[in-house]
Amino acid sequence: MTGSDEDPRVAELRTAVSRLRRELAAHPAEFPDRGIAEDELAALAAMTISGSPEIPRLRRSLLLIAGAIGSVSALSRGLTQVRDAVDLFGER
């Protein structure tokens, strides 16, 4: 969904997820949980398409992504942006 009626939180999340996916794809090093991070980022991207992501699922994906790539310092900025975007949704 695009346009003026789009939830700005969803747009922010979509942008942050897209950025981190690109950074992860460009990161040359392999690490054990890379596949988990890629899968969860894909799940987050899919949630932004519907326009109404489920908050518990957002938080679960964020935890899995953080656990998978949290120690890769080159990806920390992108991870922080995704976390900040998820935090925009607060608790419902």
mmCIF file of C-alpha atoms in Angstrom:
data_model
loop_
_atom_site.group_PDB
_atom_site.id
_atom_site.type_symbol
_atom_site.label_atom_id
_atom_site.label_comp_id
_atom_site.label_asym_id
_atom_site.label_seq_id
_atom_site.Cartn_x
_atom_site.Cartn_y
_atom_site.Cartn_z
ATOM 1 C CA MET A 1 0.000 0.000 0.000
ATOM 2 C CA THR A 2 1.359 3.376 -0.918
ATOM 3 C CA GLY A 3 -0.180 6.783 -0.770
ATOM 4 C CA SER A 4 -1.216 9.415 1.719
ATOM 5 C CA ASP A 5 -3.422 7.074 3.754
ATOM 6 C CA GLU A 6 -0.501 4.774 4.641
ATOM 7 C CA ASP A 7 0.430 4.488 8.311
ATOM 8 C CA PRO A 8 3.760 6.337 8.654
ATOM 9 C CA ARG A 9 4.957 3.687 11.118
ATOM 10 C CA VAL A 10 4.549 1.022 8.445
ATOM 11 C CA ALA A 11 6.457 3.151 5.940
ATOM 12 C CA GLU A 12 9.263 3.654 8.477
ATOM 13 C CA LEU A 13 9.415 -0.073 9.199
ATOM 14 C CA ARG A 14 9.448 -0.917 5.483
ATOM 15 C CA THR A 15 12.339 1.473 4.884
ATOM 16 C CA ALA A 16 14.363 0.196 7.841
ATOM 17 C CA VAL A 17 13.805 -3.454 6.925
ATOM 18 C CA SER A 18 14.717 -2.837 3.296
ATOM 19 C CA ARG A 19 17.905 -1.068 4.306
ATOM 20 C CA LEU A 20 18.983 -3.845 6.695
ATOM 21 C CA ARG A 21 18.190 -6.516 4.103
ATOM 22 C CA ARG A 22 20.466 -4.739 1.610
ATOM 23 C CA GLU A 23 23.217 -4.351 4.216
ATOM 24 C CA LEU A 24 22.968 -8.012 5.180
ATOM 25 C CA ALA A 25 23.054 -9.118 1.537
ATOM 26 C CA ALA A 26 26.183 -7.026 0.954
ATOM 27 C CA HIS A 27 27.923 -8.237 4.118
ATOM 28 C CA PRO A 28 30.707 -10.564 2.974
ATOM 29 C CA ALA A 29 31.106 -12.690 6.091
ATOM 30 C CA GLU A 30 29.051 -15.777 6.713
ATOM 31 C CA PHE A 31 27.842 -16.404 10.239
ATOM 32 C CA PRO A 32 25.826 -19.264 11.702
ATOM 33 C CA ASP A 33 22.445 -17.533 12.043
ATOM 34 C CA ARG A 34 22.495 -15.501 8.858
ATOM 35 C CA GLY A 35 19.635 -17.548 7.376
ATOM 36 C CA ILE A 36 17.471 -16.821 10.406
ATOM 37 C CA ALA A 37 18.067 -13.093 10.024
ATOM 38 C CA GLU A 38 17.269 -13.230 6.312
ATOM 39 C CA ASP A 39 14.062 -15.206 6.914
ATOM 40 C CA GLU A 40 12.831 -12.881 9.653
ATOM 41 C CA LEU A 41 13.634 -9.774 7.631
ATOM 42 C CA ALA A 42 11.624 -11.278 4.779
ATOM 43 C CA ALA A 43 8.755 -11.889 7.213
ATOM 44 C CA LEU A 44 8.904 -8.280 8.403
ATOM 45 C CA ALA A 45 8.927 -7.041 4.821
ATOM 46 C CA ALA A 46 5.845 -9.147 4.084
ATOM 47 C CA MET A 47 4.077 -7.699 7.132
ATOM 48 C CA THR A 48 4.591 -4.179 5.825
ATOM 49 C CA ILE A 49 2.783 -5.083 2.610
ATOM 50 C CA SER A 50 -0.450 -5.839 4.453
ATOM 51 C CA GLY A 51 -0.186 -2.461 6.169
ATOM 52 C CA SER A 52 -1.235 -3.743 9.585
ATOM 53 C CA PRO A 53 1.516 -5.808 11.194
ATOM 54 C CA GLU A 54 0.850 -7.817 14.348
ATOM 55 C CA ILE A 55 2.827 -6.286 17.186
ATOM 56 C CA PRO A 56 3.700 -9.564 18.956
ATOM 57 C CA ARG A 57 4.984 -10.957 15.647
ATOM 58 C CA LEU A 58 6.992 -7.783 14.997
ATOM 59 C CA ARG A 59 8.657 -8.090 18.381
ATOM 60 C CA ARG A 60 9.354 -11.814 17.938
ATOM 61 C CA SER A 61 10.990 -11.183 14.567
ATOM 62 C CA LEU A 62 13.040 -8.346 16.025
ATOM 63 C CA LEU A 63 14.317 -10.600 18.829
ATOM 64 C CA LEU A 64 15.275 -13.317 16.365
ATOM 65 C CA ILE A 65 17.038 -10.837 14.092
ATOM 66 C CA ALA A 66 18.877 -9.243 17.005
ATOM 67 C CA GLY A 67 19.963 -12.648 18.248
ATOM 68 C CA ALA A 68 21.108 -13.670 14.783
ATOM 69 C CA ILE A 69 23.098 -10.558 13.831
ATOM 70 C CA GLY A 70 23.513 -8.681 17.098
ATOM 71 C CA SER A 71 27.229 -9.404 17.288
ATOM 72 C CA VAL A 72 27.942 -8.250 13.720
ATOM 73 C CA SER A 73 29.002 -4.681 14.372
ATOM 74 C CA ALA A 74 28.801 -3.687 10.695
ATOM 75 C CA LEU A 75 25.033 -4.301 10.834
ATOM 76 C CA SER A 76 24.353 -2.619 14.176
ATOM 77 C CA ARG A 77 23.142 0.683 12.709
ATOM 78 C CA GLY A 78 20.622 -1.050 10.454
ATOM 79 C CA LEU A 79 19.478 -3.265 13.324
ATOM 80 C CA THR A 80 18.973 -0.194 15.506
ATOM 81 C CA GLN A 81 16.846 1.414 12.793
ATOM 82 C CA VAL A 82 14.648 -1.687 12.557
ATOM 83 C CA ARG A 83 14.305 -1.778 16.350
ATOM 84 C CA ASP A 84 13.358 1.904 16.420
ATOM 85 C CA ALA A 85 10.763 1.311 13.685
ATOM 86 C CA VAL A 86 9.251 -1.619 15.593
ATOM 87 C CA ASP A 87 9.164 0.510 18.744
ATOM 88 C CA LEU A 88 6.959 3.041 16.924
ATOM 89 C CA PHE A 89 4.133 0.525 17.161
ATOM 90 C CA GLY A 90 4.242 0.459 20.970
ATOM 91 C CA GLU A 91 1.842 -1.872 22.757
ATOM 92 C CA ARG A 92 -1.705 -2.353 21.546
#
